Coordinates of C-alpha atoms (C1' of nucleotides) in Angstrom, one line a residue:
Chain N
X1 CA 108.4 6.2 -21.5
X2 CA 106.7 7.6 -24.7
X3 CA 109.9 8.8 -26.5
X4 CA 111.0 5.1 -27.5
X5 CA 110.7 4.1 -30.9
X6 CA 107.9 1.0 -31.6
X7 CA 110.0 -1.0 -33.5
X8 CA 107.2 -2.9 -35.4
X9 CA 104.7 0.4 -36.0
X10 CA 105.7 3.1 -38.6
X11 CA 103.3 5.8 -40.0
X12 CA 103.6 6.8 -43.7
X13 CA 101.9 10.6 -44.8
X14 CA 100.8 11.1 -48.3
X15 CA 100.6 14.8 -48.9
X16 CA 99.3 15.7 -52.3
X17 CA 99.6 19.4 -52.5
X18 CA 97.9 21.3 -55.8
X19 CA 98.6 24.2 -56.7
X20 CA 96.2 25.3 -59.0
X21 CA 97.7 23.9 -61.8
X22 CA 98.9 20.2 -60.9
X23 CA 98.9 17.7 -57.7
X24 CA 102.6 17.4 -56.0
X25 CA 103.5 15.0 -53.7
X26 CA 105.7 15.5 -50.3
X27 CA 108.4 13.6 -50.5
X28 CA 112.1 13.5 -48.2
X29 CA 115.4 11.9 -49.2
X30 CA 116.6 8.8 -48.3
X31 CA 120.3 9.4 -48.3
X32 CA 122.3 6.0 -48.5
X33 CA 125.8 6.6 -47.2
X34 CA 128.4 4.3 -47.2
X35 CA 129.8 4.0 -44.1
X36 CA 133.5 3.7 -44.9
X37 CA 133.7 6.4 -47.8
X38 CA 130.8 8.5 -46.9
X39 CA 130.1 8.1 -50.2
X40 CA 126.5 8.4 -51.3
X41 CA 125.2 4.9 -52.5
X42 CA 122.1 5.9 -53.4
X43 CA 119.7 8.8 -53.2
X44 CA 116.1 7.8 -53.6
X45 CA 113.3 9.3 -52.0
X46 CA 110.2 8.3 -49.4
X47 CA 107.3 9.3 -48.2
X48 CA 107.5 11.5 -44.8
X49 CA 107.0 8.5 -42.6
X50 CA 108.8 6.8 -39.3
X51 CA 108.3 4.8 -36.6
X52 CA 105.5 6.3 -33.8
X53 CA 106.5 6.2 -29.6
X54 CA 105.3 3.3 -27.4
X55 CA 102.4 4.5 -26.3
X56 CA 101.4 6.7 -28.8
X57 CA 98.0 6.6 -30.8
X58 CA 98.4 6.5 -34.5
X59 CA 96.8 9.9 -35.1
X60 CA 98.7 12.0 -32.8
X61 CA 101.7 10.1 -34.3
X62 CA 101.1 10.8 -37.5
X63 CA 101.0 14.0 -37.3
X64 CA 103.8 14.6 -34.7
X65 CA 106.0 12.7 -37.7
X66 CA 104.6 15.1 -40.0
X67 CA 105.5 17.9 -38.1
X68 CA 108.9 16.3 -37.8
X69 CA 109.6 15.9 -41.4
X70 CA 108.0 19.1 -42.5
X71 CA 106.9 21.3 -41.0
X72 CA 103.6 21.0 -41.1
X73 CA 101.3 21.2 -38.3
X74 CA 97.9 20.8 -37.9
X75 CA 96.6 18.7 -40.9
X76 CA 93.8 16.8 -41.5
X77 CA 95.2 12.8 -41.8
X78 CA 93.0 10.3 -43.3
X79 CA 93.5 7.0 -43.1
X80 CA 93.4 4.6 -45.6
X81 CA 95.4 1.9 -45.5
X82 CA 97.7 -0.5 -43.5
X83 CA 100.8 -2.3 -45.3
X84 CA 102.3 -5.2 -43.5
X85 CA 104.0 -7.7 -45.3
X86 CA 107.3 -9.1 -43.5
X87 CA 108.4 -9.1 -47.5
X88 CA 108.1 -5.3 -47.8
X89 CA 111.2 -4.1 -46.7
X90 CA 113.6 -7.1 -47.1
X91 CA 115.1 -6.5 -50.9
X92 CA 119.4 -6.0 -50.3
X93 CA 119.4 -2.1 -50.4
X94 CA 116.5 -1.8 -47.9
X95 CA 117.9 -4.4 -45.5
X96 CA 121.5 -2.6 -46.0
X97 CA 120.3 0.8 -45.7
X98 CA 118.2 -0.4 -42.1
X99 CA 121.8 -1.7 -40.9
X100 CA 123.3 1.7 -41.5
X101 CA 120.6 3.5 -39.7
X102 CA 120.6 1.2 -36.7
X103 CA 117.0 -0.6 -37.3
X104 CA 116.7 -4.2 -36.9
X105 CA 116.2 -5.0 -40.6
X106 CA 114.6 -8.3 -39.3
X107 CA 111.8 -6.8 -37.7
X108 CA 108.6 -6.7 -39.5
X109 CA 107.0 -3.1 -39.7
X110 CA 103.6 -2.6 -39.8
X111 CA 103.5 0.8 -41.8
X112 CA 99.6 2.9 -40.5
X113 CA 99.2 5.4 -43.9
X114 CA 97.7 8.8 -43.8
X115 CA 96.7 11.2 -46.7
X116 CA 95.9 14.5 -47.1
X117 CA 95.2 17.2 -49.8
X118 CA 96.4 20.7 -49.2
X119 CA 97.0 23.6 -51.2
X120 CA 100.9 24.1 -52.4
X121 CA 100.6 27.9 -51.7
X122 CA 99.2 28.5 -48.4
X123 CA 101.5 26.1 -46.6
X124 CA 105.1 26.6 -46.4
X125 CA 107.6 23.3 -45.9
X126 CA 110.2 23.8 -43.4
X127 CA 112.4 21.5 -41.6
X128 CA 114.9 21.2 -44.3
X129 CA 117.0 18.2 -42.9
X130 CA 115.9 15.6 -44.8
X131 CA 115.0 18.3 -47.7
X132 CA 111.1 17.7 -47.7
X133 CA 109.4 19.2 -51.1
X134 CA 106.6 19.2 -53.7
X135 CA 107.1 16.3 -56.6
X136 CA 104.8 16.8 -59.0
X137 CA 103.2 13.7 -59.2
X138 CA 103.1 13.1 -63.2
X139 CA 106.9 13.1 -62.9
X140 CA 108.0 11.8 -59.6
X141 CA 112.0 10.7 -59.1
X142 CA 112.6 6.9 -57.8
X143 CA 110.9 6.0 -54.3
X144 CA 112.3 3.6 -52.3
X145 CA 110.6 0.6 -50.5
X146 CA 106.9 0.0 -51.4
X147 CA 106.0 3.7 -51.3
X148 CA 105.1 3.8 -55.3
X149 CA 102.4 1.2 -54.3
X150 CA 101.1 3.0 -50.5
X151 CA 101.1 6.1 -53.6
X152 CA 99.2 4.4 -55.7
X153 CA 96.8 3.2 -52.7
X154 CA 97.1 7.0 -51.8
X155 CA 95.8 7.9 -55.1
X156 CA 92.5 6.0 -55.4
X157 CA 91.6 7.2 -51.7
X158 CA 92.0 10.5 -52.5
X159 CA 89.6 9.8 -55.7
X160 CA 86.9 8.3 -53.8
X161 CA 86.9 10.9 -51.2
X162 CA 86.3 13.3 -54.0
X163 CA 83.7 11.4 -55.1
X164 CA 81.5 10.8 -51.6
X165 CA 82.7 13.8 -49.8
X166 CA 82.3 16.6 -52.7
X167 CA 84.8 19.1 -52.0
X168 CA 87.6 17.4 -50.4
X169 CA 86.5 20.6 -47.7
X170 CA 89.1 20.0 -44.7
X171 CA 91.4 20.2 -47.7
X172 CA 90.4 23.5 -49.2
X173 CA 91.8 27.1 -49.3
X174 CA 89.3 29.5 -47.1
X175 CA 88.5 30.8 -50.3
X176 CA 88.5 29.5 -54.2
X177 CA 87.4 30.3 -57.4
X178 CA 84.8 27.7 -59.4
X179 CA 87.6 27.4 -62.2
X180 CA 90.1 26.5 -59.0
X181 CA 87.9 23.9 -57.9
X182 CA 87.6 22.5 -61.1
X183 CA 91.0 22.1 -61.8
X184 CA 91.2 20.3 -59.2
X185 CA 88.9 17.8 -59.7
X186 CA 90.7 17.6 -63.7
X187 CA 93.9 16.9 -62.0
X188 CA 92.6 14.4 -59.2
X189 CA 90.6 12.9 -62.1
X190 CA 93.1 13.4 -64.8
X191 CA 90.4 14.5 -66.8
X192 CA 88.5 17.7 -67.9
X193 CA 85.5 18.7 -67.1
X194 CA 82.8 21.5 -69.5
X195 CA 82.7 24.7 -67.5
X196 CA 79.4 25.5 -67.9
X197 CA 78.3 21.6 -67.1
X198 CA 80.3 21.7 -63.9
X199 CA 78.6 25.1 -62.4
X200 CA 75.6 24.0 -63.1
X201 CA 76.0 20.8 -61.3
X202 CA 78.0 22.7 -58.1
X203 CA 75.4 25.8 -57.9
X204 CA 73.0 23.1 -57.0
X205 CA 75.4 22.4 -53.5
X206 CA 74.7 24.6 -51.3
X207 CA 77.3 24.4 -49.0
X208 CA 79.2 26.9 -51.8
X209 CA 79.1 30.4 -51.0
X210 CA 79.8 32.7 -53.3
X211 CA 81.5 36.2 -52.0
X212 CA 81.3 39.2 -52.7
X213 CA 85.1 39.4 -52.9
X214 CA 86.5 39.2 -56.2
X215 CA 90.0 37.8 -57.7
X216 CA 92.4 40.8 -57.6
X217 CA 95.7 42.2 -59.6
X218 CA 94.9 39.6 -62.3
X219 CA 95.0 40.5 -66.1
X220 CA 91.6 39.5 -66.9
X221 CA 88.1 39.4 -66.0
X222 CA 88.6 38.7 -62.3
X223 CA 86.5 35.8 -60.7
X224 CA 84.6 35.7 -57.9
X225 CA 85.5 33.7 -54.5
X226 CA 83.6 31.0 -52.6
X227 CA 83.6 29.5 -49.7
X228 CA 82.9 26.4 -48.2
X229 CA 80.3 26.2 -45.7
X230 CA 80.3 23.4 -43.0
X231 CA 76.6 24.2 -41.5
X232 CA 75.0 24.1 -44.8
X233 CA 77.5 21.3 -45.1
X234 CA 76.1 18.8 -42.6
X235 CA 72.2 19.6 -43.9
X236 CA 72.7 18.3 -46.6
X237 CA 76.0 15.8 -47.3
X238 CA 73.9 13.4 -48.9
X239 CA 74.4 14.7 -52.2
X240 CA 77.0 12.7 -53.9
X241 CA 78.7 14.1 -56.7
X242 CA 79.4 11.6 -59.9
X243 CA 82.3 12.0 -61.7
X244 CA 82.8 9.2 -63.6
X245 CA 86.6 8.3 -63.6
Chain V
X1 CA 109.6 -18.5 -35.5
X2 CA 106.9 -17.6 -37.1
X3 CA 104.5 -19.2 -34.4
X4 CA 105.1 -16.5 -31.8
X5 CA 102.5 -14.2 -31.3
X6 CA 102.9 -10.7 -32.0
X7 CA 102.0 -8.8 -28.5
X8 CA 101.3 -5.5 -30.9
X9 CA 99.7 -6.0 -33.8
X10 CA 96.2 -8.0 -34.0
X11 CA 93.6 -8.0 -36.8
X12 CA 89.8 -8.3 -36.4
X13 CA 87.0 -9.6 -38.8
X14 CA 83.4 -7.9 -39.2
X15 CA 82.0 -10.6 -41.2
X16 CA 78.7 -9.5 -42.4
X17 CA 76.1 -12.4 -43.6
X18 CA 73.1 -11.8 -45.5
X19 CA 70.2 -14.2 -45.1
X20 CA 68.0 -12.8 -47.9
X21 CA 66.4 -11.1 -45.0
X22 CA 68.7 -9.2 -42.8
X23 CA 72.1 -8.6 -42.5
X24 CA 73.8 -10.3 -39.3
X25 CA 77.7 -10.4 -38.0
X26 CA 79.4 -13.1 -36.8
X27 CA 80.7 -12.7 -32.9
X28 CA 82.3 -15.0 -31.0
X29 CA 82.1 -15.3 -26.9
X30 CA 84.8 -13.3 -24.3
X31 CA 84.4 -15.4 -21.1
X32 CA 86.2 -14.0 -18.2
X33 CA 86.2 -16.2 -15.8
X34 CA 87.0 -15.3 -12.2
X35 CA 90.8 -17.3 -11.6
X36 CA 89.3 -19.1 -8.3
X37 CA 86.1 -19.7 -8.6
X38 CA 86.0 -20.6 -12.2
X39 CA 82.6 -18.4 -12.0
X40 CA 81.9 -16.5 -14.9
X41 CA 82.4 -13.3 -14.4
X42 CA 81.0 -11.0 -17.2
X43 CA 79.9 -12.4 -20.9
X44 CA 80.1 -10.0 -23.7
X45 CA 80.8 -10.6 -27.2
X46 CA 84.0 -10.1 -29.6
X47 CA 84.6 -9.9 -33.1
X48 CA 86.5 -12.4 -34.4
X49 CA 90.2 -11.7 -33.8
X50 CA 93.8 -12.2 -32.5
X51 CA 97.5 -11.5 -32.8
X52 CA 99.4 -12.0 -35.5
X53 CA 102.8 -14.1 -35.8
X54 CA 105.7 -12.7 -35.8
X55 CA 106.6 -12.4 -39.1
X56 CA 103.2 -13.2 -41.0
X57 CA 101.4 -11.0 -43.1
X58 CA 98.6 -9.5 -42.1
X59 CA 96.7 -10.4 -45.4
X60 CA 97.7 -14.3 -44.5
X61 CA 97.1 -13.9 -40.6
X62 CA 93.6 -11.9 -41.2
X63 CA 92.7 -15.1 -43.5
X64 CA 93.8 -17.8 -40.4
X65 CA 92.4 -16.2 -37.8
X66 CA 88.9 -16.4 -39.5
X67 CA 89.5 -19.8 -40.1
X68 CA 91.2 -20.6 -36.9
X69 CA 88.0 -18.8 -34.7
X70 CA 85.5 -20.0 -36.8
X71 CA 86.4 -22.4 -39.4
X72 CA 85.4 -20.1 -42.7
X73 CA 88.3 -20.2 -45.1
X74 CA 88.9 -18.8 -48.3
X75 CA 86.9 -15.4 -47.7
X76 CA 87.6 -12.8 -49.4
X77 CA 88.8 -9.9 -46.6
X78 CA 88.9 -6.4 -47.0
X79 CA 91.3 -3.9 -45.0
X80 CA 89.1 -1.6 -44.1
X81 CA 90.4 0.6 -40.8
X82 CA 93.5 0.6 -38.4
X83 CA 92.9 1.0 -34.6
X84 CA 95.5 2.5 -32.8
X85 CA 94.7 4.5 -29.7
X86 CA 96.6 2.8 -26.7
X87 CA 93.5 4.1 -24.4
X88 CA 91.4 1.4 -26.4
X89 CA 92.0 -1.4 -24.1
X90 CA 92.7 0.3 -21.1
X91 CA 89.2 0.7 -19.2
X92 CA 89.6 -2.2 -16.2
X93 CA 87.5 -4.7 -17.5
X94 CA 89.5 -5.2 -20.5
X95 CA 92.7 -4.7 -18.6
X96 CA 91.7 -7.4 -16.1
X97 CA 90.5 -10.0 -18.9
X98 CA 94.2 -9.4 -20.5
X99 CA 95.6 -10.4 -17.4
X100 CA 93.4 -14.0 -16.8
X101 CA 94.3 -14.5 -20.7
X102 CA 98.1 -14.0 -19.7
X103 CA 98.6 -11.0 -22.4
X104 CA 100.5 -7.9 -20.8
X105 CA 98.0 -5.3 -19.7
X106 CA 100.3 -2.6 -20.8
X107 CA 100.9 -3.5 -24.4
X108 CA 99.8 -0.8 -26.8
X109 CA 98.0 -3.0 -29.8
X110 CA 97.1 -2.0 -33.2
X111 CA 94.6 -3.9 -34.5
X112 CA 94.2 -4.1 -38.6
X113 CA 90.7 -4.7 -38.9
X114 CA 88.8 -6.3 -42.2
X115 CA 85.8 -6.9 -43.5
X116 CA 83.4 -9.4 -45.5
X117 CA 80.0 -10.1 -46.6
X118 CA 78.6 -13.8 -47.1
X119 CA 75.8 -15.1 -47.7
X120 CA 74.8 -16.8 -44.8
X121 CA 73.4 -19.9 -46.3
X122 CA 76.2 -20.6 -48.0
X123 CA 78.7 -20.9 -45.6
X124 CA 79.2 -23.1 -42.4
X125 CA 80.4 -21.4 -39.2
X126 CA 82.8 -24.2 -37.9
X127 CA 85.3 -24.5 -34.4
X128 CA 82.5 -23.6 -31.9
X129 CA 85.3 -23.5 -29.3
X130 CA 84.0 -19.7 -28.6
X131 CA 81.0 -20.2 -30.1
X132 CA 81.0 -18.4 -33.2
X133 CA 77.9 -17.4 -34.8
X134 CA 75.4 -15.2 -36.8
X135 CA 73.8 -12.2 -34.9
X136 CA 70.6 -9.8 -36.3
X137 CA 72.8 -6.7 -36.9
X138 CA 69.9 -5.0 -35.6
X139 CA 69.7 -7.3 -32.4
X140 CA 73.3 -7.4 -31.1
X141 CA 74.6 -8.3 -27.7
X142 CA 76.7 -6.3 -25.8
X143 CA 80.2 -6.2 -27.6
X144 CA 83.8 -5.9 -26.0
X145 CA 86.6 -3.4 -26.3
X146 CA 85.9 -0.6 -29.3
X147 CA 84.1 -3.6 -30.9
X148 CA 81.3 -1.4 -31.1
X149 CA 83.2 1.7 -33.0
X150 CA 85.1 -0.6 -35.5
X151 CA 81.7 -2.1 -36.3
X152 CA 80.7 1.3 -37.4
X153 CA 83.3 1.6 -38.8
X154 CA 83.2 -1.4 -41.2
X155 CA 79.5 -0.9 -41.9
X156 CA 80.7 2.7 -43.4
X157 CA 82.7 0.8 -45.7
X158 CA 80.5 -1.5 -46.5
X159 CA 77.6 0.6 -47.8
X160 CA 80.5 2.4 -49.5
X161 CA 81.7 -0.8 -51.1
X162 CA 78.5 -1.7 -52.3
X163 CA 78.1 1.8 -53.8
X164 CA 81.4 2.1 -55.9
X165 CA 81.4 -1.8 -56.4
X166 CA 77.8 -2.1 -57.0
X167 CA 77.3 -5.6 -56.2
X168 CA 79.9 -6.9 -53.8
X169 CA 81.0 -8.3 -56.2
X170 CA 83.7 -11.1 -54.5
X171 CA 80.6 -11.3 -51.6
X172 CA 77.8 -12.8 -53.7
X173 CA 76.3 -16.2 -53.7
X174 CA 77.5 -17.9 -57.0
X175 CA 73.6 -17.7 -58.3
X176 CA 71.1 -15.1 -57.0
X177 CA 67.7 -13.6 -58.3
X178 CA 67.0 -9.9 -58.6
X179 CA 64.6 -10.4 -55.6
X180 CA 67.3 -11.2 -53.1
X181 CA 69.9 -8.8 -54.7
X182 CA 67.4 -6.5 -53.8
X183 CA 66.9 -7.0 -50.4
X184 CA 70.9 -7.0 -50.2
X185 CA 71.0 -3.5 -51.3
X186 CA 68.0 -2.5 -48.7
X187 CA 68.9 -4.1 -46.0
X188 CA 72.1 -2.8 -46.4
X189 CA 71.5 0.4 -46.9
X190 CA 68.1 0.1 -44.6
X191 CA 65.6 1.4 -47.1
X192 CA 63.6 0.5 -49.4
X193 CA 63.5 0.1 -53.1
X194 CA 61.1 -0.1 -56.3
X195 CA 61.3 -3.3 -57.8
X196 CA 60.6 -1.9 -61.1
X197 CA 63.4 0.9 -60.8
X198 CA 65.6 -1.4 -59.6
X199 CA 65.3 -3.8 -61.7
X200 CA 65.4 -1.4 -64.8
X201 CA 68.7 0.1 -63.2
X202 CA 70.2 -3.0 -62.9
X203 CA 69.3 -4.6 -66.6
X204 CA 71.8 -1.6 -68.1
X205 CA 74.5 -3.5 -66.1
X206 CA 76.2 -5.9 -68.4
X207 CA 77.6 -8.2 -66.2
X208 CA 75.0 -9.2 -64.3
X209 CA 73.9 -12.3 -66.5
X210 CA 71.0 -14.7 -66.7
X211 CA 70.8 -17.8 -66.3
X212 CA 68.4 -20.2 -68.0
X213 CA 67.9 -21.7 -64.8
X214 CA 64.9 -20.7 -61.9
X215 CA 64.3 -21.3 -58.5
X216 CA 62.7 -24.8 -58.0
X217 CA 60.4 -25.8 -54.7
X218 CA 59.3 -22.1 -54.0
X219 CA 55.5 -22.0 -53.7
X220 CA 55.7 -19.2 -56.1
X221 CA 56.5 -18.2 -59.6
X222 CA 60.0 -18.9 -59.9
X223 CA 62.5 -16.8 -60.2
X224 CA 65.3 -16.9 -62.6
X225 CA 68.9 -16.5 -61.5
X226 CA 71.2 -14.5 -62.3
X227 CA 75.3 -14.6 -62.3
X228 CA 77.9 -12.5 -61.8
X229 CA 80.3 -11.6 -64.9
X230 CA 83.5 -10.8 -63.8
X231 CA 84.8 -10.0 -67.1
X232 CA 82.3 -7.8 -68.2
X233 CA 82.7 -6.6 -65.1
X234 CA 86.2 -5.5 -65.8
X235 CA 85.4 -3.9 -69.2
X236 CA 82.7 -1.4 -67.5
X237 CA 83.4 -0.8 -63.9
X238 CA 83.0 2.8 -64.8
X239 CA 79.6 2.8 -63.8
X240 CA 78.7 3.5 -60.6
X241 CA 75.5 2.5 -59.1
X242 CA 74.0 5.8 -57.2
X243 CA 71.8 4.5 -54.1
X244 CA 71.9 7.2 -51.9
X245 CA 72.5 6.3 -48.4
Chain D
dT1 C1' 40.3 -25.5 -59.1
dA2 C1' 40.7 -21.7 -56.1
dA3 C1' 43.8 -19.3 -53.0
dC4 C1' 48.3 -17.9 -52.2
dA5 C1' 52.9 -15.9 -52.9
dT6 C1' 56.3 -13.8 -55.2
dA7 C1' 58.1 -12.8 -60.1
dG8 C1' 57.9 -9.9 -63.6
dT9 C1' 56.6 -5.9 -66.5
dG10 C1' 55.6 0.0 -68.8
dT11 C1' 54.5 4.7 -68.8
dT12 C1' 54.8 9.4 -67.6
dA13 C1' 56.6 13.6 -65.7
dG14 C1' 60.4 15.6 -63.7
dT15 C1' 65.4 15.9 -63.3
dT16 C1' 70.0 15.5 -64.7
dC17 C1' 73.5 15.0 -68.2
dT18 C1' 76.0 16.2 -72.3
dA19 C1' 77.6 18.9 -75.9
dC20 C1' 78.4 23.1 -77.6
dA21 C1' 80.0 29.2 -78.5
dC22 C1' 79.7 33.8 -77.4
dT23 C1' 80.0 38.0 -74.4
dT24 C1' 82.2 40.4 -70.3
dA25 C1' 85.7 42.5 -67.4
dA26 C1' 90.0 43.4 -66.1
dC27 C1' 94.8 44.2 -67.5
dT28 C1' 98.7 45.1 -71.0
dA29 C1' 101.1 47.0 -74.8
dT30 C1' 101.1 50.3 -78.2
Chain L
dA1 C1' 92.6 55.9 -76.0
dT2 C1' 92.5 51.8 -78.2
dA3 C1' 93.3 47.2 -79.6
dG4 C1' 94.7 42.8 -77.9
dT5 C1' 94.9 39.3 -74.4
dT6 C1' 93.1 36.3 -71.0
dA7 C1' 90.1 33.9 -68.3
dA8 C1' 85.2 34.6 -66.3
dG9 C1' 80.7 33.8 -66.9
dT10 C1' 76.4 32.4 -69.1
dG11 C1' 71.8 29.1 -71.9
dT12 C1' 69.7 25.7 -74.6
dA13 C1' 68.2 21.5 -76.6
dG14 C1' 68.2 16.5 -76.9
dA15 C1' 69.3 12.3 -74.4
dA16 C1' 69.5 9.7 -70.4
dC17 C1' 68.1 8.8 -66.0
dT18 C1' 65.0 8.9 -61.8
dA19 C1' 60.8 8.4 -59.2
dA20 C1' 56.2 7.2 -58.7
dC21 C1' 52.8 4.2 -59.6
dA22 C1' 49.4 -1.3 -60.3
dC23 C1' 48.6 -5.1 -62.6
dT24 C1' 49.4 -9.9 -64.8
dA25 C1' 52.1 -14.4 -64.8
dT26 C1' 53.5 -18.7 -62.9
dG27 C1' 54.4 -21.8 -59.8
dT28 C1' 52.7 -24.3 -55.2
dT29 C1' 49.4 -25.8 -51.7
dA30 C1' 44.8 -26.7 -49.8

DNA sequence: TAACATAGTGTTAGTTCTACACTTAACTAT
DNA sequence: ATAGTTAAGTGTAGAACTAACACTATGTTA
């Protein structure tokens, strides 16, 4: 018991990375072989995502199909949605490509969905079976099933976490600069943001620490690091930060 | 097919009512009864839920399960939060209710929860089979299962709702003054509000229209009513109303 | 017609928001 | 060494918003 599939309960991770410069997306390969040939029918791509164990809670799931997929251990998972229409995986290529994997492409699957933030450089993919990478999401390749909507879902989550929860802090590198952070918010917000507008408005969190540590072996005025503090944090995490989007 | 319960996969409602004075839930009654005696054995209360068919979606199944436990149809349901821990039914009581219901004790069940807000007067509870009806959210009775947690739960996304959405838009009476709209936001977020601020915040919303119309029979001033515009809604739902929680 | 109950209205001081341009500190190339 | 390059870091003023505060208006009921 534990290590049989739940045929009607599938989790589905959405793991926008950024690396300073853009958010990425995880995504794996769904390989289509033809069974006579070997022939590839079709090579479009999903979401890191599978069925969990009997018996097994959908947190601990999720992340053990994480780990699977990827690599990655250890990640914060937020839920935020649950898909389950029977209709959602019953167009001809899905119901073939279930056949050739040996699922019952009658059963309806409920799919649990997770999502997460991280930061592209201090987290390596591994686990290169299913060939698990970054996608950058402005410019993503074909995704099969209903992943482009559970993105899209994905997507406004990860927005209004921004928005209530300031800092996206389980999702943070130990240590950023202020222009970092506000990439990130341009990218997550596909907007930009005045410099001087935004540190005024984040110097009055103080849950920011500012180091003494200082950007290194870069070819211009190097910036200072913050943190993220959790005590300071919990005082006070009824400031809400308003960026319109 | 399609009539055949699903033993996994169950939704449950929080169905929030506002009566222009407090917010209450609906709950329905969990009798166990003891097989031989017919005595009643322990009395707690249950959100309104059940399994889903096989093979029915869970927007659909949310929808006649409300209707099915206590006759309100039409309501507009929001997913808010999947349950999933296999521990959640597993203390004895609930394991000894599953049993007199004829459900297998061991079955791991997800349960895809959603929420609502009514108004109260506007609505008839209906099928009192279980006995469905309003309680004082601040006056509740003891509640089954994790009934308690995924109350929480939905009152989190409620206030959030109500913060990003300002008015609940899909949840309001069809005519309403600024009075009771009020009290919707502080009862809500249990605080209180100027009526001066609030109603000078408010008038920069464009979709929030009035009506010629007032209140008639009140052994007061009137007040006039308002509507809600959807349309203008759609044109400016950039703003976002700031009550801090 | 007086008492009651809730509706409805303005001002001021403090805070936040927006828009906008120059200097600084490190490195790189000459 | 020096000039050029790059991103870091900083202030101000006008507009908009927030918070705190008390009285008048309009209907009903006794």
């Amino acid at each position: 018991m534990g290590k049989e599939e739940h045929p009607n309960i599938s989790v589905d991770c959405v793991i926008f990375g950024f690396d300073f410069e853009k958010l990425n997306v995880i995504l794996i390969e769904r390989k289509l072989i033809e069974p006579d040939t070997g022939k590839r029918l079709i090579n479009d791509y999903t979401l890191p995502g599978a069925h969990i164990f009997k018996d097994e809670p959908l947190k601990k799931a999720a992340q053990r199909i994480l780990y699977d997929l990827t690599g990655l251990h250890d990640i914060y998972l937020e839920q935020f949605y649950t898909v389950g229409d029977p209709a959602r995986l019953k167009n001809p290529v899905d119901q073939f490509w279930l056949e050739c994997i040996g699922k019952d492409p009658a059963e309806h699957v409920v799919s649990v969905c997770y999502f997460s933030l991280l930061n592209c450089n201090q987290v390596t993919i591994q686990h290169k079976e299913r060939n698990p990478r970054w996608y950058p999401l402005k410019d993503l390749p074909v995704l099969a099933f209903d992943h482009a909507h559970i993105l899209d879902k994905a997507m406004t989550a990860l927005r209004r976490k921004l928005q209530y929860e300031p800092i996206g802090f389980e999702m943070l590198p130990d240590k950023f600069t202020l222009s970092q952070l506000q990439k990130l918010y341009e990218v997550v917000f596909d907007t930009t943001i005045d410099k001087r507008n935004f540190r005024k408005k984040i110097a009055r969190l103080k849950y920011l620490v500012q180091l003494d540590e200082k950007q290194q072996g870069v070819s211009h005025k190097p910036a200072r690091y913050y943190i993220f503090s959790n005590e300071e944090y919990k005082k006070t995490r009824n400031n809400i930060l308003n960026f319109t989007i």
